[in-house]
PDB file of C-alpha atoms in Angstrom:
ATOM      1  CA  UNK A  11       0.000   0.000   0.000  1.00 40.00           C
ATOM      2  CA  UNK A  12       2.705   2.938   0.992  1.00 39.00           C
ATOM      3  CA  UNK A  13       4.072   1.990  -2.522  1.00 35.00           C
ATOM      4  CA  UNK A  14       1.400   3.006  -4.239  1.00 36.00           C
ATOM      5  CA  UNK A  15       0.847   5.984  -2.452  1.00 34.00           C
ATOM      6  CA  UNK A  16       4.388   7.066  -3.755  1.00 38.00           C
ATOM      7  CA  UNK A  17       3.088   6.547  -7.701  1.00 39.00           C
ATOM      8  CA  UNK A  18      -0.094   7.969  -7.021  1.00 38.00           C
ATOM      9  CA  UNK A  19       2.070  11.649  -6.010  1.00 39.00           C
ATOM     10  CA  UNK A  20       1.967  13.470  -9.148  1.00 43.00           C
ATOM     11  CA  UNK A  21       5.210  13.786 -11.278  1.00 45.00           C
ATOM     12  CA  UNK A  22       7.488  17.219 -10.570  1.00 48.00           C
ATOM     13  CA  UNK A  23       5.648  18.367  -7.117  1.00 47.00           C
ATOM     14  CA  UNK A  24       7.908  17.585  -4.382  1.00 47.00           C
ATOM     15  CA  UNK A  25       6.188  15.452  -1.074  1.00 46.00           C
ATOM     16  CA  UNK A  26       4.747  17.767   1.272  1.00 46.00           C
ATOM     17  CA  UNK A  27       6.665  17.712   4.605  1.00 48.00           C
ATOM     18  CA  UNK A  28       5.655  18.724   7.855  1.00 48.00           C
ATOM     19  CA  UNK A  29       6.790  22.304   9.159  1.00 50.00           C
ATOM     20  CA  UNK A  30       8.964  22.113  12.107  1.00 54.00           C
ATOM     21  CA  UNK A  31       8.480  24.538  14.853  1.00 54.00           C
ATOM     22  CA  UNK A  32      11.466  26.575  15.675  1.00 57.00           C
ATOM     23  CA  UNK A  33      10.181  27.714  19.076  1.00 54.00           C
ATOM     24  CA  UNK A  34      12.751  25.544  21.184  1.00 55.00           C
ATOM     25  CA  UNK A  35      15.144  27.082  18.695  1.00 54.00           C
ATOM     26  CA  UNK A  36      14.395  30.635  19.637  1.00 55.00           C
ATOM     27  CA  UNK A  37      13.874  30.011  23.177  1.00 53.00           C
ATOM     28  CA  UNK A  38      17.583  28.788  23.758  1.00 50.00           C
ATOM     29  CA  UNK A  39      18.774  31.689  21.769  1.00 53.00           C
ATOM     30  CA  UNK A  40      16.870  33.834  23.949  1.00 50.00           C
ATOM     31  CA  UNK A  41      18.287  32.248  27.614  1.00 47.00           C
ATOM     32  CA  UNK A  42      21.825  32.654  25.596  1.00 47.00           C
ATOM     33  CA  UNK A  43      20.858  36.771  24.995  1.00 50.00           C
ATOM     34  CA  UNK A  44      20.076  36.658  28.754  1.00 47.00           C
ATOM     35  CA  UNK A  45      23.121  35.058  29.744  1.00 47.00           C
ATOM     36  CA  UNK A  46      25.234  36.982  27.669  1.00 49.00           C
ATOM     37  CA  UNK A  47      23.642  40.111  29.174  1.00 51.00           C
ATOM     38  CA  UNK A  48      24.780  39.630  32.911  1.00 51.00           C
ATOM     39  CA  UNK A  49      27.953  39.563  32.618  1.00 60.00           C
ATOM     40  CA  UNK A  50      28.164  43.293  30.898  1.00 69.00           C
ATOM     41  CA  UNK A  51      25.634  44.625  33.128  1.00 72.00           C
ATOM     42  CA  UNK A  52      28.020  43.006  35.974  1.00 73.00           C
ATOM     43  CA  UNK A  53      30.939  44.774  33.942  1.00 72.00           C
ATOM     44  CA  UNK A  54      29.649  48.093  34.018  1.00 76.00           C
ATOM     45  CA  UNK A  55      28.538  47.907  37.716  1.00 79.00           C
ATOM     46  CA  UNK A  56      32.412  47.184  38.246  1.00 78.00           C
ATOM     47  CA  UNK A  57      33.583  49.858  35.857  1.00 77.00           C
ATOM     48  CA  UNK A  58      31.794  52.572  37.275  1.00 76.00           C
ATOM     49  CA  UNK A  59      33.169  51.622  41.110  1.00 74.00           C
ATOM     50  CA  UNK A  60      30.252  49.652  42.289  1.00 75.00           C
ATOM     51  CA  UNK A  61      30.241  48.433  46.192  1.00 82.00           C
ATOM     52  CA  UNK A  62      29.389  45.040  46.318  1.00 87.00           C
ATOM     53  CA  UNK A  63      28.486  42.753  49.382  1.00 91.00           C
ATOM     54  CA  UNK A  64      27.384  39.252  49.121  1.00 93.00           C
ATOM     55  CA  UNK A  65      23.676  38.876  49.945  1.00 94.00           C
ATOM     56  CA  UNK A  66      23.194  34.754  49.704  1.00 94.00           C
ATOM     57  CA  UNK A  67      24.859  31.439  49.905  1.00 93.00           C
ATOM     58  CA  UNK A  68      23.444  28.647  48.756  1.00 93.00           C
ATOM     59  CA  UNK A  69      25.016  25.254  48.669  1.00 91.00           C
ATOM     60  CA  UNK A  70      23.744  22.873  46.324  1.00 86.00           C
ATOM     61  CA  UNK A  71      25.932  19.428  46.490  1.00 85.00           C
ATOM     62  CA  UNK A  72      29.681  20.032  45.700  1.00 88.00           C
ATOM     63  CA  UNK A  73      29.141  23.304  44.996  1.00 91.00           C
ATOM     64  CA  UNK A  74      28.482  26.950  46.429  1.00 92.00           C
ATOM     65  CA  UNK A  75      26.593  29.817  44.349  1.00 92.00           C
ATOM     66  CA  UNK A  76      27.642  33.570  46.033  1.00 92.00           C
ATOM     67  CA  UNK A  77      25.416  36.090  45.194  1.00 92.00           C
ATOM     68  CA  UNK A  78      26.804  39.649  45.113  1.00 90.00           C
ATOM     69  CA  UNK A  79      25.159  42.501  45.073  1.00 89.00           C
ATOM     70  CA  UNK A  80      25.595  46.335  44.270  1.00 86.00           C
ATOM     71  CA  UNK A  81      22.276  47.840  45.764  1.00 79.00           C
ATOM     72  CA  UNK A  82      23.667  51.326  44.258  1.00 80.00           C
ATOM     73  CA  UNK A  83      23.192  50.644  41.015  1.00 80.00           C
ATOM     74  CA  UNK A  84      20.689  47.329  40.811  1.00 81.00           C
ATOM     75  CA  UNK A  85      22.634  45.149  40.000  1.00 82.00           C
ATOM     76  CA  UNK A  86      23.873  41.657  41.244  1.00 85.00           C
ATOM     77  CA  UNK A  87      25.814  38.505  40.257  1.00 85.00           C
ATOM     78  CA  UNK A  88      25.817  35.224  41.080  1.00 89.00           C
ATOM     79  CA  UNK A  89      29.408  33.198  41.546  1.00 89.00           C
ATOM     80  CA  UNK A  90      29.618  29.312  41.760  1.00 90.00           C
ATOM     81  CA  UNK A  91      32.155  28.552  43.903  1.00 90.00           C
ATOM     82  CA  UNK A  92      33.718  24.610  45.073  1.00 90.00           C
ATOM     83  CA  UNK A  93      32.118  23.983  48.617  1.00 88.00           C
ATOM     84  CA  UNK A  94      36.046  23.362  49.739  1.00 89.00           C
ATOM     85  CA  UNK A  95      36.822  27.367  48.631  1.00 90.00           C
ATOM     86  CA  UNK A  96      33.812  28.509  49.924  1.00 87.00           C
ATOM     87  CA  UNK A  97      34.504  27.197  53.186  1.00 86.00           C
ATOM     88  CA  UNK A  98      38.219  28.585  52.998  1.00 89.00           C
ATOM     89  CA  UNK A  99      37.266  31.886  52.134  1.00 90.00           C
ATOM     90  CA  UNK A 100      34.788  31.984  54.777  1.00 88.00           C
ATOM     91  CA  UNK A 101      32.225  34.385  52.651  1.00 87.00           C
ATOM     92  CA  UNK A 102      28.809  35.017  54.845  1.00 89.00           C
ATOM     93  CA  UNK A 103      25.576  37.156  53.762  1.00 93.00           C
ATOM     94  CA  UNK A 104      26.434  40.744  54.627  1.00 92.00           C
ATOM     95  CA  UNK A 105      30.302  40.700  53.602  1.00 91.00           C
ATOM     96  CA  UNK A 106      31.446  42.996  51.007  1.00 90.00           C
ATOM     97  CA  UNK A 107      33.902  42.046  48.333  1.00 90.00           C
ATOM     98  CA  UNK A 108      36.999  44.194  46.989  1.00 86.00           C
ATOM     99  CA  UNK A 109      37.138  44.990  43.286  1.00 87.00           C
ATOM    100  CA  UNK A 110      40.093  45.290  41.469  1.00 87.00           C
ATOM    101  CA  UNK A 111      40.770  46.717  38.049  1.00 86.00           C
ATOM    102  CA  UNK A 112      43.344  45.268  35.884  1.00 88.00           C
ATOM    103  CA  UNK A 113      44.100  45.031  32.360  1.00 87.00           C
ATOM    104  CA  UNK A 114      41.852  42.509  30.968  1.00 86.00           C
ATOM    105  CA  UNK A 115      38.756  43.316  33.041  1.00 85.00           C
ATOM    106  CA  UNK A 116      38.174  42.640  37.229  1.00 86.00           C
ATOM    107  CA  UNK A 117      39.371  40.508  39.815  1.00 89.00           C
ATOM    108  CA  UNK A 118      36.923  39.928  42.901  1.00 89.00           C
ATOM    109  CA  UNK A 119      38.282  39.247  46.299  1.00 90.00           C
ATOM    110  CA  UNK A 120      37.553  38.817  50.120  1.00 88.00           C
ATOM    111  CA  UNK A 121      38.492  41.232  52.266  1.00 85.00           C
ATOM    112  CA  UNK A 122      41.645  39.313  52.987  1.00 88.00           C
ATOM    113  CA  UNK A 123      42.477  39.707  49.100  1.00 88.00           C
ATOM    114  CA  UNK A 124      42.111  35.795  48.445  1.00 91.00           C
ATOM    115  CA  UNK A 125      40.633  36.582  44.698  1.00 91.00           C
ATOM    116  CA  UNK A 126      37.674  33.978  43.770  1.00 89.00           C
ATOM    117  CA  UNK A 127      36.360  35.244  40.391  1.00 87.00           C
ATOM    118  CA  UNK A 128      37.661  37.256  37.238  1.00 85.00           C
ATOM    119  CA  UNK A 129      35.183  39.378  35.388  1.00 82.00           C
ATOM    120  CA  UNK A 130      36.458  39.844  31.539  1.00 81.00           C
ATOM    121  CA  UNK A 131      35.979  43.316  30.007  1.00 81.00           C
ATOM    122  CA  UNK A 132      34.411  43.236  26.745  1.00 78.00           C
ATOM    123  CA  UNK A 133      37.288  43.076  24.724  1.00 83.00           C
ATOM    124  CA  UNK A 134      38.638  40.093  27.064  1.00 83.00           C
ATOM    125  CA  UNK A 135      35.352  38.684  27.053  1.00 78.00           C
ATOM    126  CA  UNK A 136      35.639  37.189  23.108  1.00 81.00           C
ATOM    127  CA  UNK A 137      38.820  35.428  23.859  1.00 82.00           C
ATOM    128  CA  UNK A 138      37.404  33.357  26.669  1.00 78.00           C
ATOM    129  CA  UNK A 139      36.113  29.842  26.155  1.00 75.00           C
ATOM    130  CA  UNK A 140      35.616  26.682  27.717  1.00 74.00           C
ATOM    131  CA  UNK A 141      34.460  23.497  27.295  1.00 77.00           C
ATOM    132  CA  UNK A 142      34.618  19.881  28.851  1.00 78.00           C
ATOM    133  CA  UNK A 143      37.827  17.768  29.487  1.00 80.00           C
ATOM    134  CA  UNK A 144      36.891  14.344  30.006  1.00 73.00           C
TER     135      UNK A 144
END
C-alpha cells in the first residue's frame, strides 16, 4: 500500500513535509541573549566603582553559588564557587567584596584579598572559552 501511495504523487511536485516549529530554537537563543547580558551589566557595575556585598549562599551538592550585590546601582551577580573554597574563604551574607581593576577586566576578592572570580571586560570577554575535558 505505501508503494502506491508514492506513484499515485503526481510527477514534478515535491512530497509535502511537515513544518517544524522553531520555538525551542528561539527560546535557547533567547536564555543565551540573557546570559550573555549579565555579565556586561556586571561589567559596568564594576567599571563605574560599584560596592558590592554578598547577599546569599546557597550550597547545592559540591558546589556553592555567592550572590553579590551592588544595591547602588541594581545590580547583582551570582558566583559558583567549590564547597572546599567557599569554606576557605569563609564568605557570609552581609560581607562585602573588593574589586580590582586590571588590564583585561576585574578581579573579585575577600576582604583578605584571596581573589575567587575574574570578570572579563568586553574586549577580554571574546577570547574566553571553555568546554569539557573528560
Amino acid at each position: 500500500m505505501a508503494s502506491v501511495a508514492v506513484i499515485a504523487l503526481p510527477a514534478g511536485r515535491p512530497a509535502s513535509a511537515a513544518v517544524q516549529s522553531d520555538a525551542a530554537s528561539r527560546q535557547s537563543a533567547a536564555s543565551l541573549d540573557a546570559s550573555v547580558e549579565v555579565p556586561a551589566a556586571a561589567a559596568h557595575a564594576l567599571s563605574q566603582g560599584a560596592k558590592f556585598s554578598v547577599v546569599a549562599v546557597e550550597a547545592s551538592g559540591r558546589a556553592v553559588a555567592v550572590t553579590l550585590s551592588a544595591a547602588a546601582v541594581g545590580t547583582s551577580l551570582v558566583v559558583t564557587l567549590s564547597a572546599e573554597q567557599a569554606s576557605k574563604l569563609g564568605l557570609a551574607v552581609g560581607a562585602s567584596v573588593v574589586v580590582a581593576a586590571v588590564g583585561a577586566g576585574w578581579l573579585i576578592s575577600d576582604a583578605a584579598g584571596h581573589v575567587f572570580c575574574f570578570v572579563p571586560d568586553e574586549r577580554a570577554r571574546k577570547h574566553l572559552h571553555s568546554r569539557r575535558l573528560s
